[in-house]
Every structure is written in structure tokens, then in C-alpha cells.
mmCIF file of C-alpha atoms and ligand atoms in Angstrom:
data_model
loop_
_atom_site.group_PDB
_atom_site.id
_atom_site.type_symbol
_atom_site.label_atom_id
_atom_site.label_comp_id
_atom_site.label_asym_id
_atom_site.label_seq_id
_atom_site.Cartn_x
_atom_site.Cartn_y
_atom_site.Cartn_z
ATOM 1 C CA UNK A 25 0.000 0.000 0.000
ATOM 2 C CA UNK A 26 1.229 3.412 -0.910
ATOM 3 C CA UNK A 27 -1.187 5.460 0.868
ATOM 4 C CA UNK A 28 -0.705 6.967 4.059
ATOM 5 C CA UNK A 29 -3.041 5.812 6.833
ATOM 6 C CA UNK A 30 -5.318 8.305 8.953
ATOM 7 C CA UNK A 31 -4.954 6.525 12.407
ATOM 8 C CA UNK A 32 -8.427 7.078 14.290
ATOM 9 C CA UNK A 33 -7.163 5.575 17.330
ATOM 10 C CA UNK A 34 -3.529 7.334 17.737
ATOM 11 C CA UNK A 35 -5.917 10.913 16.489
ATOM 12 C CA UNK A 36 -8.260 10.243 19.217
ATOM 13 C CA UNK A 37 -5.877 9.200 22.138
ATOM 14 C CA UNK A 38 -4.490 13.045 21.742
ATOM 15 C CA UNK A 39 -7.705 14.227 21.584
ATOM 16 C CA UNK A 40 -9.125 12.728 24.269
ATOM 17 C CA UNK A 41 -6.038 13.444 26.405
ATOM 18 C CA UNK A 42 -6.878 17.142 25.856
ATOM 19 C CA UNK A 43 -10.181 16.332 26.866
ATOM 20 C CA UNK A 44 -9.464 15.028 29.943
ATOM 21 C CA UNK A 45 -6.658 17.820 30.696
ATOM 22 C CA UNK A 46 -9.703 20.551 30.307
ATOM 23 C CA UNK A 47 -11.795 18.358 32.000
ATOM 24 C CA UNK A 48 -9.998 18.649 34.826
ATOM 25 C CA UNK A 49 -9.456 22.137 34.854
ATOM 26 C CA UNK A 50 -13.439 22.564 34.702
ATOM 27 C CA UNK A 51 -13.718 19.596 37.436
ATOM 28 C CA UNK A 52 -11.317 22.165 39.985
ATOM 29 C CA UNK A 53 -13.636 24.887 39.407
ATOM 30 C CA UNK A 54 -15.969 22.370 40.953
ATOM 31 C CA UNK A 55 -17.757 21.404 37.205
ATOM 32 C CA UNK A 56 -17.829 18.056 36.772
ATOM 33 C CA UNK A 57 -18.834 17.281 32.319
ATOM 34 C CA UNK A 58 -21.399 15.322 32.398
ATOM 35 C CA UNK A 59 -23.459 13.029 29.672
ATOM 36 C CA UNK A 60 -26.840 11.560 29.678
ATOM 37 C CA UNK A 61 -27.065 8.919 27.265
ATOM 38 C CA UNK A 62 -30.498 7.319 26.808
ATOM 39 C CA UNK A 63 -31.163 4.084 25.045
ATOM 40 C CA UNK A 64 -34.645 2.486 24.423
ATOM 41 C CA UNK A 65 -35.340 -1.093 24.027
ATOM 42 C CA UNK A 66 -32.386 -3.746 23.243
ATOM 43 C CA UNK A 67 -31.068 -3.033 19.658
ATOM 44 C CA UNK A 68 -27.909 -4.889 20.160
ATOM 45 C CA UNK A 69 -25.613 -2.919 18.173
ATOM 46 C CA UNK A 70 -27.460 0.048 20.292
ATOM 47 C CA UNK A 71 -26.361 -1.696 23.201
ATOM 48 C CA UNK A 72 -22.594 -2.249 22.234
ATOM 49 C CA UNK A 73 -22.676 1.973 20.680
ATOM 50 C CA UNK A 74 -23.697 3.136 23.968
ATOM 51 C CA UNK A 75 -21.755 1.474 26.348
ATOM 52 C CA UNK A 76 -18.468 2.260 23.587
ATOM 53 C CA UNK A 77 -19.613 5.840 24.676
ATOM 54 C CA UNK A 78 -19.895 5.845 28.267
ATOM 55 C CA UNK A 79 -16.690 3.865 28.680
ATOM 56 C CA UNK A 80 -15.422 6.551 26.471
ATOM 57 C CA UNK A 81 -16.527 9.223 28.604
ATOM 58 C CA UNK A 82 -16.274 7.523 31.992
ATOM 59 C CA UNK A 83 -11.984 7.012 30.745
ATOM 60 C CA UNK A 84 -11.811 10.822 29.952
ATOM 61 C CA UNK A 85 -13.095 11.792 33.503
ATOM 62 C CA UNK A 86 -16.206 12.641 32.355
ATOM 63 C CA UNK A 87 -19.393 11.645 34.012
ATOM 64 C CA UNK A 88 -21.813 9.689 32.535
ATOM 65 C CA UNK A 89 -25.121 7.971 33.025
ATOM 66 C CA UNK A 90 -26.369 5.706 30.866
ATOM 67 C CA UNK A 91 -30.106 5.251 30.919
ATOM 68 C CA UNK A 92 -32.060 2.162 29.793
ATOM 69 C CA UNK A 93 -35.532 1.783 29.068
ATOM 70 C CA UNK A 94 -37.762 -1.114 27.676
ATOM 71 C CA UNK A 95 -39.329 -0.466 24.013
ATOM 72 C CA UNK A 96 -42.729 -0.154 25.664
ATOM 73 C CA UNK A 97 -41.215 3.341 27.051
ATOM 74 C CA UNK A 98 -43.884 5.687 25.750
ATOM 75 C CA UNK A 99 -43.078 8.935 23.315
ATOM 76 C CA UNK A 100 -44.645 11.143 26.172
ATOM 77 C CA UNK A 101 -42.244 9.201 28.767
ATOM 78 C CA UNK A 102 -39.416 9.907 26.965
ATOM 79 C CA UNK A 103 -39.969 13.530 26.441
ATOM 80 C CA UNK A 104 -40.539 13.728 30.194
ATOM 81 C CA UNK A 105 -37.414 12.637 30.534
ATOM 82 C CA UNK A 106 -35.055 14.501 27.962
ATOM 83 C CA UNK A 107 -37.059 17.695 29.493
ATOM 84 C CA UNK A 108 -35.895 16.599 32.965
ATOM 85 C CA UNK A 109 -32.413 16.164 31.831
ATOM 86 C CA UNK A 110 -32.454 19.732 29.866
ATOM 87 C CA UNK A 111 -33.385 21.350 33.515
ATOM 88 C CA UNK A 112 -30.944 19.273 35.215
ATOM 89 C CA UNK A 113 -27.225 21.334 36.454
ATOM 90 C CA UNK A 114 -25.083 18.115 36.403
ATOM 91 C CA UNK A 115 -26.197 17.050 33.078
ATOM 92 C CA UNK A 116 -24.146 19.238 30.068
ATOM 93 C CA UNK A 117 -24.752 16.586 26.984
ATOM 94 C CA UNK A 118 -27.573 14.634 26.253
ATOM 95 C CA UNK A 119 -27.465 11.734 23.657
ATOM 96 C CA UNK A 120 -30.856 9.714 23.011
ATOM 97 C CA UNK A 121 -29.385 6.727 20.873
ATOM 98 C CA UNK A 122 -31.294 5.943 17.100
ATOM 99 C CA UNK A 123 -33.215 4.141 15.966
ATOM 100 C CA UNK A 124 -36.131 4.760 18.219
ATOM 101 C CA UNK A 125 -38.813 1.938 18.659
ATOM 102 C CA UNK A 126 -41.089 2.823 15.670
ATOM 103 C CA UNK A 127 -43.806 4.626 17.717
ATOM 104 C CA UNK A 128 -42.148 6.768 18.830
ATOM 105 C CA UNK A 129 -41.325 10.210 16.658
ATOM 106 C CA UNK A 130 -37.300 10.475 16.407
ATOM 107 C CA UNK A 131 -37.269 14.139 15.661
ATOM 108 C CA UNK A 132 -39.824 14.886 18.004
ATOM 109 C CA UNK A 133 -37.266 13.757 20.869
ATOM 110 C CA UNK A 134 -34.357 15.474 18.987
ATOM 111 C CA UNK A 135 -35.893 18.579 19.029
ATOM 112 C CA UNK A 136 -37.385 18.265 22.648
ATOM 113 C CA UNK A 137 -33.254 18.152 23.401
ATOM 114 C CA UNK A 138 -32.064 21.611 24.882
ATOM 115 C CA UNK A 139 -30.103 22.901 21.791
ATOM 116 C CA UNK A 140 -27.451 23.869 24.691
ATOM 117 C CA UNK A 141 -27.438 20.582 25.609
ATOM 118 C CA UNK A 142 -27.365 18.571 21.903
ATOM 119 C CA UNK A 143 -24.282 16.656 21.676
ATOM 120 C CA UNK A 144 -24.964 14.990 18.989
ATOM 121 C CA UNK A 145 -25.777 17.581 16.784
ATOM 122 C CA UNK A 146 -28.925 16.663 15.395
ATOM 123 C CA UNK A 147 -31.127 19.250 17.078
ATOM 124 C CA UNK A 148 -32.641 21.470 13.643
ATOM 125 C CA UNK A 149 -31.250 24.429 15.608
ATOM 126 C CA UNK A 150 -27.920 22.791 15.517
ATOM 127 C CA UNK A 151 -27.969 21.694 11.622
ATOM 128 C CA UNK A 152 -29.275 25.440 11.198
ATOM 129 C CA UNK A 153 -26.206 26.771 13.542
ATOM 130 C CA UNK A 154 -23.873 25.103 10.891
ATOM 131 C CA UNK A 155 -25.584 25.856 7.605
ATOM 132 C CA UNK A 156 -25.208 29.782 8.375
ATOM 133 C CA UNK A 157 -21.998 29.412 10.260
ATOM 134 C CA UNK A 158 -22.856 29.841 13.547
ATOM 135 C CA UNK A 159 -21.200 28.512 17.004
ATOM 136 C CA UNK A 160 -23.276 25.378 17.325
ATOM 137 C CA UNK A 161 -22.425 21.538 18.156
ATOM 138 C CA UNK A 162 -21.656 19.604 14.749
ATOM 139 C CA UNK A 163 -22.660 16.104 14.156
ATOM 140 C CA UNK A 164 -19.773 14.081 15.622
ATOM 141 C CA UNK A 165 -18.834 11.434 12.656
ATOM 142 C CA UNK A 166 -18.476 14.532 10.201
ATOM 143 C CA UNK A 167 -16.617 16.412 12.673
ATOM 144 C CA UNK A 168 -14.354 13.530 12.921
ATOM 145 C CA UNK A 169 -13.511 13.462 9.502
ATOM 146 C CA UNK A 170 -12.521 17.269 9.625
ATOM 147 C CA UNK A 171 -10.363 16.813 12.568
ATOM 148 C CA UNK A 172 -8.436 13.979 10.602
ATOM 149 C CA UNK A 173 -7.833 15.986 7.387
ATOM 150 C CA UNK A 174 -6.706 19.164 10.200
ATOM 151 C CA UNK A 175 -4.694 16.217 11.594
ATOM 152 C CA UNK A 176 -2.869 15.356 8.263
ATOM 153 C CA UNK A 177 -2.337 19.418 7.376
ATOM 154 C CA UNK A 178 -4.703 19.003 4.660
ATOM 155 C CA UNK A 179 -5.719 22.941 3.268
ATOM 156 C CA UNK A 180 -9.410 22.412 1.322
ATOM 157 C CA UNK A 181 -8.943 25.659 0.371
ATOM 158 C CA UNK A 182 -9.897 25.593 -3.583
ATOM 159 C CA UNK A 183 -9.795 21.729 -3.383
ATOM 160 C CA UNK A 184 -12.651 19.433 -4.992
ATOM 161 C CA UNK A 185 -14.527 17.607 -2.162
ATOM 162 C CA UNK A 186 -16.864 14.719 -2.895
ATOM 163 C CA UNK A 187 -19.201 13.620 -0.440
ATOM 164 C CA UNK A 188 -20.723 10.286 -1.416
ATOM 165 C CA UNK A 189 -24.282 9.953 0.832
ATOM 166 C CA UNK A 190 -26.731 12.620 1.573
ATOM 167 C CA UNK A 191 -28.096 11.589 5.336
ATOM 168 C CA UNK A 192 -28.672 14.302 7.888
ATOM 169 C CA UNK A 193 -26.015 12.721 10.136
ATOM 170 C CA UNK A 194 -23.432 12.488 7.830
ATOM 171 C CA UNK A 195 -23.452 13.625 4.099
ATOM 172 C CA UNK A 196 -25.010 16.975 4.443
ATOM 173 C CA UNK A 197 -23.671 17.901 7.656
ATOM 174 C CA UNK A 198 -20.335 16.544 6.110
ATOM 175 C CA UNK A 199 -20.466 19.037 2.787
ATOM 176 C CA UNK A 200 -21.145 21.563 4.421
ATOM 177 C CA UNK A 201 -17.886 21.567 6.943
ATOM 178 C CA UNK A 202 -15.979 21.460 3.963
ATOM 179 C CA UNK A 203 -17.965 24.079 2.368
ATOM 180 C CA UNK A 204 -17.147 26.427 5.113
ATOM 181 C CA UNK A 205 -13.296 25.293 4.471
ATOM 182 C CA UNK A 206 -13.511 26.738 1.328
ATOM 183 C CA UNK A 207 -13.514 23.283 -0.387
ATOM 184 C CA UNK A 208 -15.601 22.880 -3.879
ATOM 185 C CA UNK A 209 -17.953 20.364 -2.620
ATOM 186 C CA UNK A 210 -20.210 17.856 -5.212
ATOM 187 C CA UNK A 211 -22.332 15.593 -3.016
ATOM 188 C CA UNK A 212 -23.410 12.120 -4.188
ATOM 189 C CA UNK A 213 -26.467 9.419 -3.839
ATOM 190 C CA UNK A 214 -28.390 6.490 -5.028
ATOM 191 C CA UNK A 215 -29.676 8.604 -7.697
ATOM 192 C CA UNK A 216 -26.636 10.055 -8.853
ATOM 193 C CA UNK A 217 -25.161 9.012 -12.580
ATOM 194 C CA UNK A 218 -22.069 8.445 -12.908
ATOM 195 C CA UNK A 219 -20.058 8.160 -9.439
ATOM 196 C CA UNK A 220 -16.923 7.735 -11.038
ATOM 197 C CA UNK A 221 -17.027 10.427 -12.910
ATOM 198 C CA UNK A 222 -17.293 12.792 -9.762
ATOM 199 C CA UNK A 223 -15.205 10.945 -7.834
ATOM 200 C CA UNK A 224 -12.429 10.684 -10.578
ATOM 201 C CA UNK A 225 -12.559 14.576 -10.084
ATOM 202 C CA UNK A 226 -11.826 14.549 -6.319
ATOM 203 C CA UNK A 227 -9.204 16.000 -4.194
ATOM 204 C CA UNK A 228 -11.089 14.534 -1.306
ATOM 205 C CA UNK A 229 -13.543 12.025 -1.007
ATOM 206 C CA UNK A 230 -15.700 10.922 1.778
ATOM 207 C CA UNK A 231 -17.532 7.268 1.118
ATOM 208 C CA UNK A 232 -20.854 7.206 3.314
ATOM 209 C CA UNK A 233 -22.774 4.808 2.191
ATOM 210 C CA UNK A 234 -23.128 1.737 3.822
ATOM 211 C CA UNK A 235 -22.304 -0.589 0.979
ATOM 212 C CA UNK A 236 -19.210 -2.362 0.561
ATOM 213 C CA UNK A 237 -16.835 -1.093 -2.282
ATOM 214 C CA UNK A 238 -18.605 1.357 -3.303
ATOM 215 C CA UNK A 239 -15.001 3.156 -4.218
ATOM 216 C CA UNK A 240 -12.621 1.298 -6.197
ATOM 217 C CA UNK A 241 -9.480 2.033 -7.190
ATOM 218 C CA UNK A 242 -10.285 2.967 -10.699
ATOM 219 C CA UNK A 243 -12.619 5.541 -9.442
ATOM 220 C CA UNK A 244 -10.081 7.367 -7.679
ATOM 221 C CA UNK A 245 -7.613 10.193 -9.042
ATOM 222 C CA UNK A 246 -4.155 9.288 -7.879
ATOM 223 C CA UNK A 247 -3.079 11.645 -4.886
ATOM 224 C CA UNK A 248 -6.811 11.953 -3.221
ATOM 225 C CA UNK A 249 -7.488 11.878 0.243
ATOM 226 C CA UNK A 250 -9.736 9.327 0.811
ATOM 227 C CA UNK A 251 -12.239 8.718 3.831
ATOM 228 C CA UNK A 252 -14.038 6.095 4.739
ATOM 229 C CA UNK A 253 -16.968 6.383 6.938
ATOM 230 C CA UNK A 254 -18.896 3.205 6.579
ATOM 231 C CA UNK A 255 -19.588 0.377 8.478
ATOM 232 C CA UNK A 256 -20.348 -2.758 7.008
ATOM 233 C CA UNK A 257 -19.694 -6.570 6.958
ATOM 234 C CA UNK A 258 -17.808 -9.102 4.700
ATOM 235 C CA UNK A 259 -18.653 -11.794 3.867
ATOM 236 C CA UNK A 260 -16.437 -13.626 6.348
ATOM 237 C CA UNK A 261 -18.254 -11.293 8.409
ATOM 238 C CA UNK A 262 -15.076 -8.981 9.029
ATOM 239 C CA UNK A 263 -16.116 -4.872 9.939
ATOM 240 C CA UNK A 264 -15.278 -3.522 6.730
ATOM 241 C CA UNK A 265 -15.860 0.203 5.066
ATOM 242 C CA UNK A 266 -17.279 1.484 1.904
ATOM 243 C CA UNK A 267 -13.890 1.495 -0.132
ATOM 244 C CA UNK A 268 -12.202 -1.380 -1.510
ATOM 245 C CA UNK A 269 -8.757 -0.419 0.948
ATOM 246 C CA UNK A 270 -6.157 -2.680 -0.509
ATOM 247 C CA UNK A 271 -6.848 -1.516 -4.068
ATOM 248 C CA UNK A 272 -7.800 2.577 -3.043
ATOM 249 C CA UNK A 273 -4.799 2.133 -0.760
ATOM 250 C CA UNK A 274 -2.501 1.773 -3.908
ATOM 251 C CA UNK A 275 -3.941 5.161 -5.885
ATOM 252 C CA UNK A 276 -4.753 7.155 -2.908
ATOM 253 C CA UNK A 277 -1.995 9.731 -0.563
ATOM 254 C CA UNK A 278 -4.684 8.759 2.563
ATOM 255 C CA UNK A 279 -6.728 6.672 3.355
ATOM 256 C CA UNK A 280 -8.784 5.901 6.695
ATOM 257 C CA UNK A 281 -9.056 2.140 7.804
ATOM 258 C CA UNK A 282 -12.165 0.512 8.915
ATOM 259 C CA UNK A 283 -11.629 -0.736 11.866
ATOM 260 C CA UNK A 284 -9.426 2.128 13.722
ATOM 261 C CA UNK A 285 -10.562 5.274 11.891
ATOM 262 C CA UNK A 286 -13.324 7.259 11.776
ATOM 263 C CA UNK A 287 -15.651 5.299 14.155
ATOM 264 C CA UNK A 288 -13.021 6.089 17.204
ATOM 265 C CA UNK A 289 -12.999 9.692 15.737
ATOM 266 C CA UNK A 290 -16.871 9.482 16.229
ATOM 267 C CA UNK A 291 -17.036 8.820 19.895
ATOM 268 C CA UNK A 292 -13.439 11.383 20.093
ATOM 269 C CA UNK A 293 -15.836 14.322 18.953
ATOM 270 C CA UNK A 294 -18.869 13.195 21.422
ATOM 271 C CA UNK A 295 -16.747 13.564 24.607
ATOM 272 C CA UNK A 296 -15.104 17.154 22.519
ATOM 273 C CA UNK A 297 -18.518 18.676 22.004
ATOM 274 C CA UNK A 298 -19.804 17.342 25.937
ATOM 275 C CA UNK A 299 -16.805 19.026 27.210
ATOM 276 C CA UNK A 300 -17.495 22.089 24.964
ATOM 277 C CA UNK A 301 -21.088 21.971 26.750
ATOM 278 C CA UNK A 302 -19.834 21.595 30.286
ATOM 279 C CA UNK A 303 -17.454 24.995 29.274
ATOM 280 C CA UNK A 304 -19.979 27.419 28.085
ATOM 281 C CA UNK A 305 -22.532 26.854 30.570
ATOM 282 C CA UNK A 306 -19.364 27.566 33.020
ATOM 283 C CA UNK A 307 -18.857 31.417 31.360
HETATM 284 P P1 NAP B 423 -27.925 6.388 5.351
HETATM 285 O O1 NAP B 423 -28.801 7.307 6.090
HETATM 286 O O2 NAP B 423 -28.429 5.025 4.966
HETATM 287 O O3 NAP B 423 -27.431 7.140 4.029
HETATM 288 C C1 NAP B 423 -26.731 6.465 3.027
HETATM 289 C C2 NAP B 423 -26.539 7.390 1.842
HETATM 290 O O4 NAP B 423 -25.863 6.656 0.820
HETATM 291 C C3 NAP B 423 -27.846 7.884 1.230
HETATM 292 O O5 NAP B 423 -27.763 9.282 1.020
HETATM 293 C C4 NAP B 423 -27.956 7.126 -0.081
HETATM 294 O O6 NAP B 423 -28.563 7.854 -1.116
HETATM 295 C C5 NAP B 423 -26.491 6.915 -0.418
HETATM 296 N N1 NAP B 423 -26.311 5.769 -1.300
HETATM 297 C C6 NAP B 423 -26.859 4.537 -1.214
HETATM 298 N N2 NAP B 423 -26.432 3.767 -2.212
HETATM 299 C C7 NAP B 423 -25.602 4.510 -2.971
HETATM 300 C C8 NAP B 423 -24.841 4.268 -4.142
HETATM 301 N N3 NAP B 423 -24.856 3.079 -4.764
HETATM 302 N N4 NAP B 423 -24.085 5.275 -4.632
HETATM 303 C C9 NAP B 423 -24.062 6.478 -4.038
HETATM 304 N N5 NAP B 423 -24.761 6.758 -2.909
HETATM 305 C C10 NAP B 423 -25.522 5.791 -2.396
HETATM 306 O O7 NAP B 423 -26.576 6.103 6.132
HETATM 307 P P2 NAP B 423 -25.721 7.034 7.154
HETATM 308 O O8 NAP B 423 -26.381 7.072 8.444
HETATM 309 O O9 NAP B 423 -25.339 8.293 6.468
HETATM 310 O O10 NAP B 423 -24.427 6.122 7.286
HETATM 311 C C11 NAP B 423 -23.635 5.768 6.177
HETATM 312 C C12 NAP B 423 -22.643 4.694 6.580
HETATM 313 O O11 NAP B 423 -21.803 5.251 7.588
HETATM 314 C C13 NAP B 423 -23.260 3.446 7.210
HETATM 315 O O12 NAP B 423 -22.445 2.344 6.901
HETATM 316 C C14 NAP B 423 -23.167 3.713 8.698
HETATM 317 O O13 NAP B 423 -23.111 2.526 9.459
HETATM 318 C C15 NAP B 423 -21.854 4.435 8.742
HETATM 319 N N6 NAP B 423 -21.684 5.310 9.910
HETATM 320 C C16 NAP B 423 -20.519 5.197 10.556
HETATM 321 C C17 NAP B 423 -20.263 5.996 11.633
HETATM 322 C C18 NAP B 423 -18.947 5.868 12.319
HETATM 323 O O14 NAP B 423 -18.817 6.326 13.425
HETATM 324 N N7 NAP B 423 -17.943 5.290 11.666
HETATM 325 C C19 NAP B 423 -21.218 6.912 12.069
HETATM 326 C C20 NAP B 423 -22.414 7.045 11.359
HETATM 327 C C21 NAP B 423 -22.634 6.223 10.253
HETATM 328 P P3 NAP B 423 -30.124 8.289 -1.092
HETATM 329 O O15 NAP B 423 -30.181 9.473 -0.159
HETATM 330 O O16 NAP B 423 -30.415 8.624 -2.494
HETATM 331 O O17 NAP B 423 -30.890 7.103 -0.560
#
């Protein structure tokens, strides 16, 4: 492999070393950063996310309570609850882990979320906050990504950016961070074309699909920065991403692996923006 790899895990243990120096500082002015996490009903790879992030959290001396409630748990119930948690001093993040149990309404509980308080970033006030620009938190997978291209020097300044996926989580959120970097940003989906033919333009791309080799080396001009945000499984049932990595890995100048990239960078920018929380509601 020619390409240089983006290390999640060495990225985040500096990051979340910072974290825990600041958190410290905050916890001596008698502040102690703390996140609410809130799961409903037994998803298992719900189960296995959330208790990734309190660990997290719990190793950066941050405090964090993990909440678990059956799938019965009742829309109203569960607003009762988030509003609880927005009143409550001890409590600077709050993270309600998706998918819901179908009756109840997702963005309803988003939005009940104290924008002050919304971690995650998916609050509408939030995705607003980054559209124009404003201070805001920003979806943590996305911000992950920018912290590894900040991490390998990479100017987007006048650089082509191709975002391949369009979710609210990750795709738009995504092109617009690099908007605001001054990157030329193309954003791909199901519907689009030809693939290759954007990609083939890029500078940088960003696969977030959820399909397995979904960029191939042929669709990838040689030099590109190359990001990898999905999860998925082979068919020896190995965690793989969206991009064929051996063959990418020859035509690319980096590359993220899947394990140990931007899924450590995800739960990295969680405990960031908590921390963030826990500081401005110290000013
Ligand atoms: P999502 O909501 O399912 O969105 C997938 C996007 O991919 C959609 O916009 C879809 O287009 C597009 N797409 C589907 N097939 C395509 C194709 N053949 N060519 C081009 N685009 C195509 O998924 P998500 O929540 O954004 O997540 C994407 C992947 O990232 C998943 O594997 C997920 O597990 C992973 N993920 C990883 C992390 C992490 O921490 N590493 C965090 C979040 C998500 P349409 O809009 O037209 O349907």
C-alpha cells in the first residue's frame, strides 16, 4: 500500500487526552462534564454503541449515566425525561441513541433536546447553527472526519470535495464543513449518474454509504485523500468500510481504515462537544 493511513485511534488518544486535561481544569472549578445517554429497548448494536460511549466518557473523567428503558417506554415518557435532563445542572450533553422503537417520533425527541445541551448535533437548531456558520455543536462522525484531514495538514482551500451519501447525520452535515473550508464540494447518492465520474474529479472524497466497495481504485484520481466512513460486513463477516482499501490504498496519498478510523474519531468528537457543553454553561 502506498497510501498513508489516517490513524483514528492514535488521532483520538491526543484528543481525548486534551479532553481530559480541560476536563480537569473545569472539574477544579468544581464542574464536573457530564453526559446523559439514553437508550430504548435492546437493539444490540445500540447496546454495544452506547456502552463504547460511556466507557469513552467515563476514561476521559467525564461523568456519565447511561439510561435504559424497555421499548414499551412511551413517546410522552421519553420527552418527560429529555425535558428533565435539559433542567438538570449536572447534566451538560444529552445523547438519546437511534433508531427509536417505531412509535415513537425520532425528531420529536431530537428537538425536545435543549439545543445547549445537543451533543450529537442533530437538534434542527444545531444543523441550522452550521448551515449559516454559527457557534453550534456539529454532528460528531463529520466532525471527525474534519479533525483527521486538520490532523494530516490538509488545506481544502480551492480543493474538490466529494461527499458520497446525503443523510442528515453524515453527508449533508459533512459538505457543508468542507464548504465552510472553502472546499468545492459535489455531493453524491443512489440517484446520482455516474459516481466515477465525480469521484475521478476529487481531491477529497468521503464514502458514506453503507455498501461495501462502493469506491474502487479505478474511481479514484491518484493523490486523493480518501475517507471512509462506513460500516459494514464481509462476507467472512469482518467490519469492513465502503472502499475497496487494498486496491484505493494503492492510488490514494490517505486513506482511513475501517476498523481504527473514523468510528473512534466518532465517539473522540462526542466527549469534545460534551466538554465544549460543560465549558460554556461555566462562562
Ligand atoms: P444512510 O442514512 O443510509 O445514508 C446512506 C446514503 O448513501 C444515502 O444518502 C444514499 O442515497 C447513499 N447511497 C446509497 N447507495 C448509494 C450508491 N450506490 N451510490 C451512491 N450513494 C448511495 O446512512 P448514514 O447514516 O449516512 O451512514 C452511512 C454509513 O456510515 C453506514 O455504513 C453507517 O453505518 C456508517 N456510519 C458510521 C459511523 C462511524 O462512526 N464510523 C457513524 C455514522 C454512520 P439516497 O439518499 O439517495 O438514498
Amino acid at each position: 500500500m502506498t497510501a498513508q493511513l489516517i490513524d483514528g485511534n492514535a488521532l483520538s488518544a491526543r484528543l481525548r487526552a486534551d479532553v481530559a486535561r480541560r476536563a480537569q481544569t473545569l472539574k477544579d472549578r468544581g464542574i464536573v462534564p457530564g453526559l446523559a445517554v439514553l437508550l430504548v429497548g435492546d437493539n444490540p448494536a445500540s447496546q454495544v454503541y452506547v456502552r463504547n460511549k460511556v466507557k469513552a466518557c467515563q476514561d476521559s473523567g467525564l461523568h456519565s449515566v447511561l439510561e435504559k428503558y424497555e421499548a414499551s417506554m412511551t413517546e410522552a415518557q421519553l420527552l418527560a425525561r429529555v425535558e428533565a435532563l435539559n433542567r438538570d445542572p449536572s447534566i451538560h450533553g444529552i445523547l438519546v441513541q437511534l433508531p427509536l422503537p417505531p412509535h415513537i417520533d425520532a425528531q420529536k425527541v431530537i428537538e425536545a433536546i435543549s439545543p445547549a445541551k445537543d451533543v450529537d448535533g442533530f437538534h434542527i437548531a444545531s444543523a441550522g447553527a452550521l448551515m449559516t456558520g454559527l457557534p453550534g455543536f456539529w454532528p460528531c462522525t463529520p466532525y471527525g472526519c474534519m479533525k483527521m484531514l486538520e490532523a494530516i495538514g490538509y488545506d481544502l482551500k480551492g480543493k474538490h470535495a466529494v461527499v458520497i451519501g446525503r443523510s442528515n447525520i453524515v453527508g449533508k452535515p459533512m459538505a457543508l464543513m468542507l464548504l465552510q473550508q472553502d472546499a468545492t464540494v459535489t455531493i453524491c447518492h443512489s440517484r446520482t449518474q455516474d459516481l466515477k465520474a465525480q469521484t475521478l474529479q476529487a481531491d477529497v472524497i468521503v464514502a458514506a454509504v453503507g455498501r461495501r466497495n462502493v469506491l474502487t481504485a479505478d474511481m479514484v484520481k491518484p493523490g486523493a485523500v480518501v475517507l471512509d466512513v462506513g460500516m459494514n460486513r464481509n462476507p467472512e463477516g469482518k467490519l469492513c468500510g465502503d472502499v475497496d482499501f487494498a486496491g484505493v490504498g494503492e492510488v490514494a496519498s490517505y486513506i482511513t481504515p475501517v476498523p481504527g478510523g473514523v468510528g473512534p474519531m466518532t465517539i473522540t468528537m462526542l466527549l469534545v462537544n460534551t466538554l465544549e457543553a460543560a465549558e460554556r454553561s461555566a462562562v
